[in-house]
Short mmCIF file of C-alpha atoms in Angstrom, two decimals:
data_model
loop_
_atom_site.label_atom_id
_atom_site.label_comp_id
_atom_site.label_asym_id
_atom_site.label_seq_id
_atom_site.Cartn_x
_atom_site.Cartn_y
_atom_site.Cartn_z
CA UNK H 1 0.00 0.00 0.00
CA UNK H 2 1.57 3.45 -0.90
CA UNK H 3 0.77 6.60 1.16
CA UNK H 4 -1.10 8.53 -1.47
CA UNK H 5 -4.09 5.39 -0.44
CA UNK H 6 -4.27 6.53 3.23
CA UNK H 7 -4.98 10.13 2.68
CA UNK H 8 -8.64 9.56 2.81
CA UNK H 9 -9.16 7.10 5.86
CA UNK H 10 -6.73 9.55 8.15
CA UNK H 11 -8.33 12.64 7.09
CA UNK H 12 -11.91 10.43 8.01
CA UNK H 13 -10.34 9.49 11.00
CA UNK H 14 -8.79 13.01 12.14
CA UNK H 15 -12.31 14.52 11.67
CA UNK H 16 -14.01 11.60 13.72
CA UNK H 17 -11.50 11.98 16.37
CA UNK H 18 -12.15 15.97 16.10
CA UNK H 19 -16.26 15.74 16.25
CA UNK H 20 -16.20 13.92 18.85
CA UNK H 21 -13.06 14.61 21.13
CA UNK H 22 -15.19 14.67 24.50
CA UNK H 23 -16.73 11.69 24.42
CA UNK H 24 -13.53 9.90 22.62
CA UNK H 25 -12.63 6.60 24.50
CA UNK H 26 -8.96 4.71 23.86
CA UNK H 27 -11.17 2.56 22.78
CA UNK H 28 -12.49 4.03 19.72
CA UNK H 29 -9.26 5.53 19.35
CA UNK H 30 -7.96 2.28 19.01
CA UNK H 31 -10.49 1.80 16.16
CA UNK H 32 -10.29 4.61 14.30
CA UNK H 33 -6.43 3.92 14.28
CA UNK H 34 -7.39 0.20 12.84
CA UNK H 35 -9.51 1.33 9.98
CA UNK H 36 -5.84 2.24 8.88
CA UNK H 37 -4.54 -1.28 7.95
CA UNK H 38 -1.57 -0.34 7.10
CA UNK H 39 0.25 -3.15 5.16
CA UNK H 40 2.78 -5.12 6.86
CA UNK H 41 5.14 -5.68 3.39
CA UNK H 42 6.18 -1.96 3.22
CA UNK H 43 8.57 -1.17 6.84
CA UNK H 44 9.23 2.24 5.68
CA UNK H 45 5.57 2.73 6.47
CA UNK H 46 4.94 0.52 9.46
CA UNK H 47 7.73 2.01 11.02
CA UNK H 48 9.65 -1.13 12.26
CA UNK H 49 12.55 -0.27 14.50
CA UNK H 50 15.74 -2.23 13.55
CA UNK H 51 18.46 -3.52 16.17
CA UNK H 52 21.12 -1.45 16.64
CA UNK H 53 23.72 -4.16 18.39
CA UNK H 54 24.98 -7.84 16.37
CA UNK H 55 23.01 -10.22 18.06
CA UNK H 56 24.37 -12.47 20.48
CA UNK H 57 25.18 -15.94 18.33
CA UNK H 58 24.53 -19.67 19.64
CA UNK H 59 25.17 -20.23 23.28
CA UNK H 60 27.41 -23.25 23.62
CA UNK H 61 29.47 -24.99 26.11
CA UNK H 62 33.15 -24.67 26.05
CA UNK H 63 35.04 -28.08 26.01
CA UNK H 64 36.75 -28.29 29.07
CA UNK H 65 39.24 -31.50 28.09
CA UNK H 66 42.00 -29.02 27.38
CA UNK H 67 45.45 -30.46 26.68
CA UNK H 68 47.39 -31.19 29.57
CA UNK H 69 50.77 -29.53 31.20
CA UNK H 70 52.06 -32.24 32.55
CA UNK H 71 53.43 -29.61 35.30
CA UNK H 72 55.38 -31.29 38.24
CA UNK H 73 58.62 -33.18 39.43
CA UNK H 74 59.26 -36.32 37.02
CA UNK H 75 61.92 -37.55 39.08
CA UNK H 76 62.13 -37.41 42.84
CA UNK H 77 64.96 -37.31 45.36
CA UNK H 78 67.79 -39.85 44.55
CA UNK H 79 66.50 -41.74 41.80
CA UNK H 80 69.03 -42.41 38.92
CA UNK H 81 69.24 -40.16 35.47
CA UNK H 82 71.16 -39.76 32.37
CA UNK H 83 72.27 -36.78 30.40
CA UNK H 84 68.90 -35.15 29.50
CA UNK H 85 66.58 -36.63 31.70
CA UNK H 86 63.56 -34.00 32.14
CA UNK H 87 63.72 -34.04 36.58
CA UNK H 88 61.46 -31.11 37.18
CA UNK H 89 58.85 -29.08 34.63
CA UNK H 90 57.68 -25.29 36.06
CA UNK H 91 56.18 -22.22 35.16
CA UNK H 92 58.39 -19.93 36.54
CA UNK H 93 61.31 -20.75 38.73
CA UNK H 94 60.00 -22.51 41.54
CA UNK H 95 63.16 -24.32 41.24
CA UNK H 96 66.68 -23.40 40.33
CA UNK H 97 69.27 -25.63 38.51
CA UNK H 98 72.03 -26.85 40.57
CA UNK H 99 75.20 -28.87 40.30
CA UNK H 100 75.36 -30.88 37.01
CA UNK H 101 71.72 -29.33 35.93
CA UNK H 102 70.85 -26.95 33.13
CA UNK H 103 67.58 -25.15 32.36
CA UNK H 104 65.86 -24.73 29.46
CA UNK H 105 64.16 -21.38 28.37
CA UNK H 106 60.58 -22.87 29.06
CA UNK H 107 61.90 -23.39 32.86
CA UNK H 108 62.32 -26.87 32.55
CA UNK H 109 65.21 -28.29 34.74
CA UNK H 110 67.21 -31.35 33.00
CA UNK H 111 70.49 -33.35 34.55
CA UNK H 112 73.74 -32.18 32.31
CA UNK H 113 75.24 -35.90 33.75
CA UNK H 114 74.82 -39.48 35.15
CA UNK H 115 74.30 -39.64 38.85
CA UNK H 116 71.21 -39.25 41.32
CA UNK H 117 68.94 -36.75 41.93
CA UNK H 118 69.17 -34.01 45.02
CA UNK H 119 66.71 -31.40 46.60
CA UNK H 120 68.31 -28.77 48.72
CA UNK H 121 69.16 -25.42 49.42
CA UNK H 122 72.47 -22.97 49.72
CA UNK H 123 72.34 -20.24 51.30
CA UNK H 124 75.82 -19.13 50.65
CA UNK H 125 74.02 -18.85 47.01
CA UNK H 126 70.71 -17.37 47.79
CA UNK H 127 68.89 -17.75 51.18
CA UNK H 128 65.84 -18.56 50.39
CA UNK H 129 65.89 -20.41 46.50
CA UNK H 130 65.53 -23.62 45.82
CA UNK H 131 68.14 -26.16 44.01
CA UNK H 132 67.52 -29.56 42.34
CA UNK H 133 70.99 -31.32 41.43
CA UNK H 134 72.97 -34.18 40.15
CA UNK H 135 75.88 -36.03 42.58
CA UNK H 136 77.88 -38.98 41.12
CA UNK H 137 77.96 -40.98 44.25
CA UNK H 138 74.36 -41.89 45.64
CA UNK H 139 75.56 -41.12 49.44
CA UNK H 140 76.60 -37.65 48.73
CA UNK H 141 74.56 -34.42 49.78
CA UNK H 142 73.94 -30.92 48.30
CA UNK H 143 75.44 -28.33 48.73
CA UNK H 144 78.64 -29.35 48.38
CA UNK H 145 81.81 -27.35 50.89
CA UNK H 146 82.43 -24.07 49.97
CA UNK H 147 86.16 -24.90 48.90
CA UNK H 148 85.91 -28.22 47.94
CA UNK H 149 87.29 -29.45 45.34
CA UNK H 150 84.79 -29.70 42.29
CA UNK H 151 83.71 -33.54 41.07
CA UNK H 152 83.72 -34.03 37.77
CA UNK H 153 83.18 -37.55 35.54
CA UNK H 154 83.32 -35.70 32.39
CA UNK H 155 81.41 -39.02 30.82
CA UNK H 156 83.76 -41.37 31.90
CA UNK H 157 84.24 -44.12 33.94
CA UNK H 158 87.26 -44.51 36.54
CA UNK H 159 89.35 -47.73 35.56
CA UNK H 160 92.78 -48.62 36.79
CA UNK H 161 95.42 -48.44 34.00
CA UNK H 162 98.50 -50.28 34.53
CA UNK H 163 101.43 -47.78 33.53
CA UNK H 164 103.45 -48.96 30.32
CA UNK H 165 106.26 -50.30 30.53
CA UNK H 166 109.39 -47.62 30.13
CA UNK H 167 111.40 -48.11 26.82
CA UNK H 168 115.26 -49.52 27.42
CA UNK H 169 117.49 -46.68 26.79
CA UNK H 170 119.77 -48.66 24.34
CA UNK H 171 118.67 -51.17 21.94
CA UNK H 172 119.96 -54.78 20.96
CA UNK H 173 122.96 -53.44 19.30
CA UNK H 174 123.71 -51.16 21.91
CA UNK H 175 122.76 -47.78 20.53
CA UNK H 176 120.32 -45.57 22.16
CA UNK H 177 116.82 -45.61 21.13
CA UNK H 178 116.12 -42.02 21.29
CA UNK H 179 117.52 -38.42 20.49
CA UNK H 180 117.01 -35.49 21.09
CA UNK H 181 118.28 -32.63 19.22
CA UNK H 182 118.12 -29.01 20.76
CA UNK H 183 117.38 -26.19 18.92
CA UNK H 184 120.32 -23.22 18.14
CA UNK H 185 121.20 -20.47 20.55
CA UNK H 186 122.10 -20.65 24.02
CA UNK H 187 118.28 -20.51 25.46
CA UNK H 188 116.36 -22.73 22.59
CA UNK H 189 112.95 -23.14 22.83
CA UNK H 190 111.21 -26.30 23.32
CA UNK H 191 109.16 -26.27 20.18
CA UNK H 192 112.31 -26.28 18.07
CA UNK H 193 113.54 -29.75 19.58
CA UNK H 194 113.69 -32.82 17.38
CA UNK H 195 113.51 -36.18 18.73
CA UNK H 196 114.54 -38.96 16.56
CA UNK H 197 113.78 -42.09 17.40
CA UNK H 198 115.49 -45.49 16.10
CA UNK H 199 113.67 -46.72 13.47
CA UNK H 200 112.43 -50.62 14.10
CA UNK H 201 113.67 -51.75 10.46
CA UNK H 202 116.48 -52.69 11.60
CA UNK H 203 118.65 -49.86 9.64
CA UNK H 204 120.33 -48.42 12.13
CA UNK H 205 118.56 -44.93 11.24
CA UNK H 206 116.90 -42.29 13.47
CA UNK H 207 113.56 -40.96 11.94
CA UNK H 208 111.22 -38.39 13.73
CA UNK H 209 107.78 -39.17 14.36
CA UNK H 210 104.99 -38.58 12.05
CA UNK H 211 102.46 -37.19 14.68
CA UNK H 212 105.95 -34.67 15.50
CA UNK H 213 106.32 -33.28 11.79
CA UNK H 214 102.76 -32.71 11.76
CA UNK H 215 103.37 -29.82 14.64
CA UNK H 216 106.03 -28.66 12.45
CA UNK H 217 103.48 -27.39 9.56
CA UNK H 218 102.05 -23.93 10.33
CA UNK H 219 98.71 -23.98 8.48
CA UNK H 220 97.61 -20.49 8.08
CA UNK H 221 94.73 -19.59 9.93
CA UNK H 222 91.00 -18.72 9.29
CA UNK H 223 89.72 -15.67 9.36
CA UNK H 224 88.50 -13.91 12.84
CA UNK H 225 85.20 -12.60 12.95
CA UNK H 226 85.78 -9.11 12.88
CA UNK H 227 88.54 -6.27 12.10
CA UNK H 228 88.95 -5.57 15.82
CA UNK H 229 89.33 -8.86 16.75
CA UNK H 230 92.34 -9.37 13.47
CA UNK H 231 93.93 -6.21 14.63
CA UNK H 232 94.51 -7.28 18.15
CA UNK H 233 95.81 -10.65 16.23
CA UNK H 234 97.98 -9.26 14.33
CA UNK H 235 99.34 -6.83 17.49
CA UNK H 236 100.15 -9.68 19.46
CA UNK H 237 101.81 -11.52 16.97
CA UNK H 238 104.10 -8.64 15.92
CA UNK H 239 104.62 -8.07 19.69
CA UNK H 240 105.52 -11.51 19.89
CA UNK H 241 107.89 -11.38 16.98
CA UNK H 242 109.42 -8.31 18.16
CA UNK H 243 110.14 -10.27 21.49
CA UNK H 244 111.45 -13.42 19.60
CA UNK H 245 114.35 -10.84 17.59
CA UNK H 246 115.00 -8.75 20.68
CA UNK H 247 115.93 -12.61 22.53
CA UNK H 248 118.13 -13.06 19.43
CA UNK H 249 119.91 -10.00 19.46
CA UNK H 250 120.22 -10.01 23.41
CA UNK H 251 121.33 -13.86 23.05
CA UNK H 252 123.92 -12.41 20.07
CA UNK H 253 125.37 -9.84 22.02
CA UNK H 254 126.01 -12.43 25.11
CA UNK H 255 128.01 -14.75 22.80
CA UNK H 256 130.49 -12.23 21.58
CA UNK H 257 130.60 -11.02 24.77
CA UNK H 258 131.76 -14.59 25.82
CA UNK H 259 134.03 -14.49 23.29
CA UNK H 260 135.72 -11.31 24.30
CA UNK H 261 136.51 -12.39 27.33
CA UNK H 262 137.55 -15.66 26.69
CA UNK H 263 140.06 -13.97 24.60
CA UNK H 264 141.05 -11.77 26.99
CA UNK H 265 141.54 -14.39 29.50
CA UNK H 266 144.00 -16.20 26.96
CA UNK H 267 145.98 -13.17 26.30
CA UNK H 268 146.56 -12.74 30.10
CA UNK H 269 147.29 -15.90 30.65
CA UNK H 270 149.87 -15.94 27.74
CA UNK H 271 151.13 -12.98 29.33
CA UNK H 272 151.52 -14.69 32.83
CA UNK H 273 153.06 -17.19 31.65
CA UNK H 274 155.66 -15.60 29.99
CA UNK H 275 156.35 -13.48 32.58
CA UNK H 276 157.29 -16.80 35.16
CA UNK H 277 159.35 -18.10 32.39
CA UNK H 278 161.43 -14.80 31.78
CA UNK H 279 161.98 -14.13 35.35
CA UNK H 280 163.31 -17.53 35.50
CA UNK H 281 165.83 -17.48 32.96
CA UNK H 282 166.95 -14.08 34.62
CA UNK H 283 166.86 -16.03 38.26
CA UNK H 284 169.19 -18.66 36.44
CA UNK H 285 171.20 -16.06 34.51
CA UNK H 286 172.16 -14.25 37.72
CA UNK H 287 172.91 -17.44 39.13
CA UNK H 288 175.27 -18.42 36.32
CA UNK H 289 177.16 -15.39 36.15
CA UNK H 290 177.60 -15.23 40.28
CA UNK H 291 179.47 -18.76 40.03
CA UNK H 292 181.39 -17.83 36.90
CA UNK H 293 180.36 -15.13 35.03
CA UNK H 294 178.58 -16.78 32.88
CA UNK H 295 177.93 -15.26 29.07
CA UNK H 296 175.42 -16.49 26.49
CA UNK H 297 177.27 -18.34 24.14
CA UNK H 298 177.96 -16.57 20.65
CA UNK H 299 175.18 -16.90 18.41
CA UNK H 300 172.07 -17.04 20.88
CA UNK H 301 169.87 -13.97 21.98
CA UNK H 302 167.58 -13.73 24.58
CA UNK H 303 164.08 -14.92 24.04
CA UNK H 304 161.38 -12.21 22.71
CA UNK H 305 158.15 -11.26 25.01
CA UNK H 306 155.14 -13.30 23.02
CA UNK H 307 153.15 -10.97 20.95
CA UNK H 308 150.23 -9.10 22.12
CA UNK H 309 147.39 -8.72 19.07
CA UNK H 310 145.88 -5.03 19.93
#
């Protein structure tokens, strides 16, 4: 129905309502307003009111079978565990790692070695925290001394090893087995001594070993990671060359200076010498001429002083 249609019942309507406005009842208001019928296809003219809010949707139950945690201590006080073992999962640090444990970044505490699980405290760490460890030995306790010494099994087992026997000095034919060459100068260092050992081929040759002429190869080196880092490299390895040549020189210096005076000790003691033997031919002359005068015969002079070099 269009509006132009209800022109004539709400004028008829408005004038009813006007006649007879004293003796008008909500009833008959009610029915005037009905003789309307006003269409309920067209809402512009109805005048239906529209929500203003999304309705709410389906009410339904949320599933409360969530998946698990799994929160808790997996391993309690002194039972056994390997590398890896999970002995404690957290949210937060209710518990801190302790000897031989590590923690992961979701707060899980694992064991880092073989041994047995301990609960404790240390209050020379924190005074009120609380540790879960690893000790080798099943009768040990947590914490362990302040100063003791620290036990490690770095994944190995303690066996007895009988010691080798030593190698004989000298072999069947009576030469030694082993030699060792030193390096030149008068301090060498270590690194440049050679050990040559008899070879077992029965060729009466020294040979070095292979695992020693592998040390003797200087590979050159990979890069570092950064420019600092290959400066300070190459600063300490010039400062350690520079030490190396200043030893040489020093060690240089000390040698002739050995030699020097090893000269100069000859020369004196050249000197000495001849001096005892020339005062004793004059102690003998005088003694040969106060018996009879005695002259050299013709012929012979007397000796010459031994010559000095400058």
């Amino acid at each position: 129905m269009r509006i132009a249609q209800l022109q004539q019942p709400i004028a008829a309507a408005a004038s009813g309502l006007g006649k007879t406005a004293t003796t008008t009842t909500i009833r008959q208001l009610r029915d005037a307003l009905g003789q309307l019928r006003i269409g309920a296809s067209n809402a512009a003219v109805e005048g239906r009111r529209h929500a203003s809010h999304q309705s709410q949707g389906a009410y339904r139950l949320k599933d409360t079978s969530t998946i698990p945690k799994k929160l808790g201590a997996k391993k309690t006080g002194d039972n056994f565990v390997i590398p890896g073992n999970i002995i404690f999962k957290q949210r937060g640090t209710k518990w801190f790692p302790g000897e031989n444990c590590d923690m992961g970044r979701d707060h899980t505490i694992h064991a880092t070695a073989t041994g047995y699980v301990k609960y404790y405290r240390d209050p020379a760490k924190h005074p009120k925290r609380q540790y879960i460890g690893v000790v080798f030995n099943k009768e040990d306790t947590l914490p362990y001394p302040q100063h003791a010494m620290r036990k490690r099994r770095l994944n190995m087992v303690a066996v007895p090893l009988a010691p080798p026997p030593p190698p004989p000095e000298l072999s069947a034919s009576g030469i030694p087995t082993q030699v060792v060459r030193q390096g030149e100068g008068r301090k060498p260092h270590p690194r440049d001594e050679r050990v040559m050992k008899l070879r077992e081929d029965r060729s009466y040759a020294y040979a070095e070993e292979s695992w020693r002429l592998g040390t003797l190869v200087r590979t050159e080196k990979r890069k570092m990671g950064s420019r600092r880092v290959a400066m300070r490299h190459r600063r300490r390895k010039a400062k350690a060359i520079a030490l190396e040549m200043r030893a040489e020189r020093e060690d240089k210096i000390a040698r002739r200076k050995e030699a020097l005076d090893a000269q100069r000790k000859a020369r004196a003691k050249r000197m000495r010498e001849y001096r005892e033997r020339r005062k004793a031919e004059q102690e003998a002359e005088a003694a040969g001429q106060g018996k009879g005068g005695g002259v050299p015969p013709a012929g012979e002079s007397a000796p010459e002083p031994p010559r000095v070099d400058a």
